[in-house]
Coordinates of C-alpha atoms in Angstrom, one line a residue:
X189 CA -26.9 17.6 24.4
X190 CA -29.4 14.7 23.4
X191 CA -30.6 13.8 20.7
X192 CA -32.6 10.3 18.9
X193 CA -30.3 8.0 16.7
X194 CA -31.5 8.5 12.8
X195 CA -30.8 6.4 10.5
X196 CA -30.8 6.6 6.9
X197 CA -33.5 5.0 5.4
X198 CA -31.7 2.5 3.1
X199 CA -30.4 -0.9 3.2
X200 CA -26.6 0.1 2.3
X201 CA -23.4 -0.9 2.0
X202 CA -22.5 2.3 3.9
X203 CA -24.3 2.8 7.0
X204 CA -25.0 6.1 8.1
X205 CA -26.5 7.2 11.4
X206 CA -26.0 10.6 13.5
X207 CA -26.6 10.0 17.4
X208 CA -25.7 12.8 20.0
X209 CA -23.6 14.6 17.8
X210 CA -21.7 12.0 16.1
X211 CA -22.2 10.8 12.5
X212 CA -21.5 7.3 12.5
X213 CA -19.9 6.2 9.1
X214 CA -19.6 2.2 8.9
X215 CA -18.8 0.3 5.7
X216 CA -21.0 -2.5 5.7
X217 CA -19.6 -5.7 3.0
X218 CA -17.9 -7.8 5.7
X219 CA -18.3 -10.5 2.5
X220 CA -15.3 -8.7 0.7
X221 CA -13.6 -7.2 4.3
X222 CA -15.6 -4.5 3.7
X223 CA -13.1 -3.8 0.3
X224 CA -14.7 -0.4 -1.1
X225 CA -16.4 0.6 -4.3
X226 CA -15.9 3.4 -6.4
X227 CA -20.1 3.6 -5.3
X228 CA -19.2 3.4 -2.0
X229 CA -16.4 5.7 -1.7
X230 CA -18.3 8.2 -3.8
X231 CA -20.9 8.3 -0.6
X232 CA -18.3 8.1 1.9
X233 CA -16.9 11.5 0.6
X234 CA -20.5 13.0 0.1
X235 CA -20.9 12.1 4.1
X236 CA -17.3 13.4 5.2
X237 CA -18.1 17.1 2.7
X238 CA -21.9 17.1 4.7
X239 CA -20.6 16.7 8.0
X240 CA -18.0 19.7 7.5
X241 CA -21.3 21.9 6.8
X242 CA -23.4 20.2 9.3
X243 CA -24.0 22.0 12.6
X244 CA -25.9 19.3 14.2
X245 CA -22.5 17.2 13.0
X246 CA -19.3 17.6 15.7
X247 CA -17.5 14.4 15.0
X248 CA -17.2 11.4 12.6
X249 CA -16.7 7.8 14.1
X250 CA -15.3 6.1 10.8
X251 CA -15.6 1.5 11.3
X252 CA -17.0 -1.5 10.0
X253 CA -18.6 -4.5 10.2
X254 CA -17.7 -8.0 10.2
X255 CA -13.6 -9.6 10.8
X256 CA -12.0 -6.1 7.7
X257 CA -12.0 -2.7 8.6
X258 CA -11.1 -2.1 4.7
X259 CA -9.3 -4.2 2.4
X260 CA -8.6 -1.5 -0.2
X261 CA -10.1 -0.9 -3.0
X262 CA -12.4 -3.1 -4.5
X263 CA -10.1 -4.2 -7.5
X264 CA -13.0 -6.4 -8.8
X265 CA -15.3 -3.5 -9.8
X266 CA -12.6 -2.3 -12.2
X267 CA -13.8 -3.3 -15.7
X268 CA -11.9 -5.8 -17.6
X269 CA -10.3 -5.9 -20.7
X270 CA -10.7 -2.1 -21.6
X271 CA -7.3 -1.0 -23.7
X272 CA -5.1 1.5 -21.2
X273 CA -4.4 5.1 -22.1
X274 CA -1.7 6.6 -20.8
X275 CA -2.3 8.7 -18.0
X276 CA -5.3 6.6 -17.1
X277 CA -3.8 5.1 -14.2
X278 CA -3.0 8.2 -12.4
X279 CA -6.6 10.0 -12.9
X280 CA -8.1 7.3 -11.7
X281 CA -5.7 7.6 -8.4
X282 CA -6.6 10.9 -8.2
X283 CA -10.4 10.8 -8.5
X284 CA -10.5 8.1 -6.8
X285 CA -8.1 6.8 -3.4
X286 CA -6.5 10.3 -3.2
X287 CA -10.3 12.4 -3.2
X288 CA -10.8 10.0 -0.4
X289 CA -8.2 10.3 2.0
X290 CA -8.3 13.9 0.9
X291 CA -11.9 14.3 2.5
X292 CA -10.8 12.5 5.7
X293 CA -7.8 15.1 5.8
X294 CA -9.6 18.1 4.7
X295 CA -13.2 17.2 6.9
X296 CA -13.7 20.6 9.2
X297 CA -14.7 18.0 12.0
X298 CA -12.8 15.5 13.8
X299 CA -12.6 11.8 12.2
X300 CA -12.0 8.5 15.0
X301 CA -11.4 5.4 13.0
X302 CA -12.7 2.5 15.1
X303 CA -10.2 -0.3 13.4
X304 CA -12.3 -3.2 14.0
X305 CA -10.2 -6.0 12.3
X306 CA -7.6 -6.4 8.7
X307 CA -7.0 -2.6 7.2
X308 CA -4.9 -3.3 3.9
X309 CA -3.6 -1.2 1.4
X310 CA -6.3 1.7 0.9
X311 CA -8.0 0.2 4.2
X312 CA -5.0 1.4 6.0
X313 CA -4.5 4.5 5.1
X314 CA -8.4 5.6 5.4
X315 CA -7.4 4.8 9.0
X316 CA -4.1 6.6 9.1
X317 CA -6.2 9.8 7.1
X318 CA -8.2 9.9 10.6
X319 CA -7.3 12.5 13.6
X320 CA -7.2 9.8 16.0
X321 CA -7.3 5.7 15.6
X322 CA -8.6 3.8 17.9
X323 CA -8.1 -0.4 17.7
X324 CA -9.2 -3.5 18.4
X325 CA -6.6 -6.2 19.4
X326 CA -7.6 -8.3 16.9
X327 CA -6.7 -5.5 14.3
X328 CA -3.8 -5.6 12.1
X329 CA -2.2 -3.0 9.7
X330 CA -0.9 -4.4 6.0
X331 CA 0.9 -2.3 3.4
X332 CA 0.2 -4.4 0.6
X333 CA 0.7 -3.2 -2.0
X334 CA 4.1 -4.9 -2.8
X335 CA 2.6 -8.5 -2.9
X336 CA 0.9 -7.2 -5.5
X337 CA 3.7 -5.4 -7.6
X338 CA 2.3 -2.0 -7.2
X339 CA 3.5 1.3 -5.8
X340 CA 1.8 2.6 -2.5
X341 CA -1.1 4.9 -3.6
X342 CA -4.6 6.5 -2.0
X343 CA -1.9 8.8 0.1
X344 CA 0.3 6.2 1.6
X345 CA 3.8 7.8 1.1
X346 CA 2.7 11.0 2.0
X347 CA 0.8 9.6 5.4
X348 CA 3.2 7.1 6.6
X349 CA 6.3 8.7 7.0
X350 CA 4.5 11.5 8.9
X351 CA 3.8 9.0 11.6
X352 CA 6.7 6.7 11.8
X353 CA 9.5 8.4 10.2
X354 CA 10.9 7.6 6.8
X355 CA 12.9 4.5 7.5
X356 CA 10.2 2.8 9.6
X357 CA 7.9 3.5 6.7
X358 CA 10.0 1.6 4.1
X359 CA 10.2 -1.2 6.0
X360 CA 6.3 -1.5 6.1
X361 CA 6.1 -0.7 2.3
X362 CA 9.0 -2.8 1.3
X363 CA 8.1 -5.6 3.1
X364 CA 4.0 -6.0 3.5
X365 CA 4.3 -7.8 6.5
X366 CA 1.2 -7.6 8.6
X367 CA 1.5 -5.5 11.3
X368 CA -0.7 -6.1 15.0
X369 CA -2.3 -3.3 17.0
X370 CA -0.3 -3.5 19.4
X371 CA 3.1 -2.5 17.2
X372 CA 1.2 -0.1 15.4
X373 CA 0.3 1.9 18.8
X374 CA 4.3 1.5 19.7
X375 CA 5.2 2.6 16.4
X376 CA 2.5 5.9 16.8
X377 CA 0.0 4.4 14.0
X378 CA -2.4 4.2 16.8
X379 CA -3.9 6.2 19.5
X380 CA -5.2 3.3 21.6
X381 CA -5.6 -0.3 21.8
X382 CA -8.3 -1.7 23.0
X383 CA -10.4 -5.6 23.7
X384 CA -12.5 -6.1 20.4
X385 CA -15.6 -6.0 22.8
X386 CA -14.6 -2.2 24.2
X387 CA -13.9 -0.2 20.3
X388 CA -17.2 0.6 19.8
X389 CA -18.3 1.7 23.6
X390 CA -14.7 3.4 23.6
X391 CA -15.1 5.6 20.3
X392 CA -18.6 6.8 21.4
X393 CA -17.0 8.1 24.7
X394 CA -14.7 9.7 22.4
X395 CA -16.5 11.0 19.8
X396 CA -18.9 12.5 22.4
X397 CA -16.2 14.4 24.0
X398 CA -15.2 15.6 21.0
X399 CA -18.9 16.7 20.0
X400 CA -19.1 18.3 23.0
X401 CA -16.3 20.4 22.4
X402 CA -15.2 23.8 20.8
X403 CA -16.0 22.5 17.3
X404 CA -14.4 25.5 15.4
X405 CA -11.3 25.3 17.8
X406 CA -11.0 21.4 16.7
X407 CA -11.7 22.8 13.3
X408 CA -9.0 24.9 13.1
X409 CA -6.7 22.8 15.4
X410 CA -6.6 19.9 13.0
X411 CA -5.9 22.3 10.0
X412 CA -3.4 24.2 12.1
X413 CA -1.5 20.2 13.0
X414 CA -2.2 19.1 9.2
X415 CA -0.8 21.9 7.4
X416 CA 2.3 22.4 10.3
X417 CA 3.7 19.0 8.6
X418 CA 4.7 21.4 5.3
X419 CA 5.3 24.8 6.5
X420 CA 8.3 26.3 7.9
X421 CA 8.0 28.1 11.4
X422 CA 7.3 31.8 10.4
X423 CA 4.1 30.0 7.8
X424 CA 3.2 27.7 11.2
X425 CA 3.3 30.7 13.8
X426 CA 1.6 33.2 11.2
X427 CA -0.8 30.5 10.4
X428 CA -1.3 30.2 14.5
X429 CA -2.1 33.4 15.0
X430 CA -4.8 33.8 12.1
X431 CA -6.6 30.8 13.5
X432 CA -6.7 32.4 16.8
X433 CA -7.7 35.9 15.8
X434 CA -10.8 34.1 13.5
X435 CA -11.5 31.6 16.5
X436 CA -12.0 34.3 18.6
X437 CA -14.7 35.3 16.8
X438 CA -16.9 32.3 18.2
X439 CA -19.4 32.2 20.9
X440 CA -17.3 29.0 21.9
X441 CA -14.6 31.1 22.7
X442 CA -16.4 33.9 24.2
X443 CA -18.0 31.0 26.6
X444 CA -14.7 29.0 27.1
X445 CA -13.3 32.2 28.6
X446 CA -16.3 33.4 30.8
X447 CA -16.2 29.8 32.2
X448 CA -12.8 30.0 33.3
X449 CA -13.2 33.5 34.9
X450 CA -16.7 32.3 36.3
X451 CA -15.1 29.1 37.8
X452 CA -17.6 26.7 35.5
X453 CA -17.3 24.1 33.6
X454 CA -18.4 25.4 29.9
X455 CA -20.9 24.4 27.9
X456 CA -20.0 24.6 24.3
X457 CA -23.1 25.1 21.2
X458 CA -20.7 23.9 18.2
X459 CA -20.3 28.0 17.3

């Protein structure tokens, strides 16, 4: 599978290319550690829904430029001096951080987060949202919500004690303290560590695995794993079994199978 880089033709504070397969998602204001928008995230979640329905899309890298992966939210686009409603503050967390982490979770192909440097608050858990995390030595990990008097939001309490267990979690929320790559990949925050220089040569090998993979079996895989974390057994098996029977159904399969009986390696078409 080959295929020439495009690039959107626009000077953005989202880059967006697709390249063999992969759709290249990097958030580009290393000014403000790449802190996002309600612009910006409006985009990223118009890129995650187009690559679900994409065929020439089989995997999402998700990184950015500069020293910041993310530092959260943008708090300075919020306008000033407006008089709260009640209930404001919680429609905006829903249309807003949770829509976000939301299309990570709920994007039919696979999301890498490259962590390139400082993911904070929102930052972190658009990383966390991703299928596999891949980062840089020099990254670090900050709840921070605390310093600032606020309650973890943009899915944080729902992500983190997934990965780390309930306890572990607290300690991170309670505390804020900034945590390095390297205790984030002990504490199963990260897939893999890598030398600043090797993320972005690392998550292409990656990603282009993964786009030249079963695309509806990684489909349904990931929404098999993501909804196993709320069902009970008979939901998870029965679940199982349905993806199965409807994966089946794909010329993936079909070909996955008569390359094993053929003795080949297979050649998968994304369908």
């Amino acid at each position: 599978m080959t295929s020439s880089p495009v690039e959107e033709p626009r000077d953005s504070v989202l880059r967006h290319t697709t390249d063999n397969g992969v759709s290249w998602i990097t958030l580009n204001r290393p000014a403000a550690m790449n802190a996002i928008t309600p612009d910006q995230r409006e985009h990223l979640i118009s890129l995650l829904d187009h690559a679900s329905a994409d065929p020439a899309v089989r995997a999402v890298v998700l990184t950015a430029t500069g020293k910041g992966f993310c530092a959260g939210a943008d708090l300075r686009s919020a306008p000033a001096g407006a008089e709260r409603v009640a209930g404001d503050v919680a429609r905006l967390i829903r249309s807003g951080a949770q829509r976000l982490i939301s299309a990570v979770l709920d994007c039919e192909k696979p999301v890498i987060a490259a962590v390139n440097g400082t993911a904070a608050g929102l930052g972190a858990h658009l990383a966390l949202a991703c299928d596999l995390v891949l980062a840089a030595e020099s990254a670090v990990f900050i709840e921070v919500f605390i310093r600032r008097g606020l309650v973890p939001d943009g899915g944080g309490a729902y992500l983190l004690p997934r990965l780390t267990g309930p306890q572990r979690a607290k300690e991170l929320m309670f505390f804020g303290d900034a945590l390095p790559a390297a205790e984030a990949e002990r504490l199963g925050l990260v897939n893999r560590v890598v030398p600043d220089d090797d993320l972005a040569k690392t998550a292409r090998a990656w990603a282009e695995r993964l786009a030249a993979g079963p695309t509806r079996a990684l489909a349904l895989t990931k929404a098999l794993v993501n909804a196993s974390l709320e069902a009970g057994r008979p939901d998870a098996f029965a679940a199982e079994a349905a993806a199965q029977e409807i994966n089946m159904t794909t010329a993936d399969a079909q070909e996955g199978v008569r390359a094993f009986v053929e003795r080949r390696p297979p050649v998968y078409r994304g369908c």
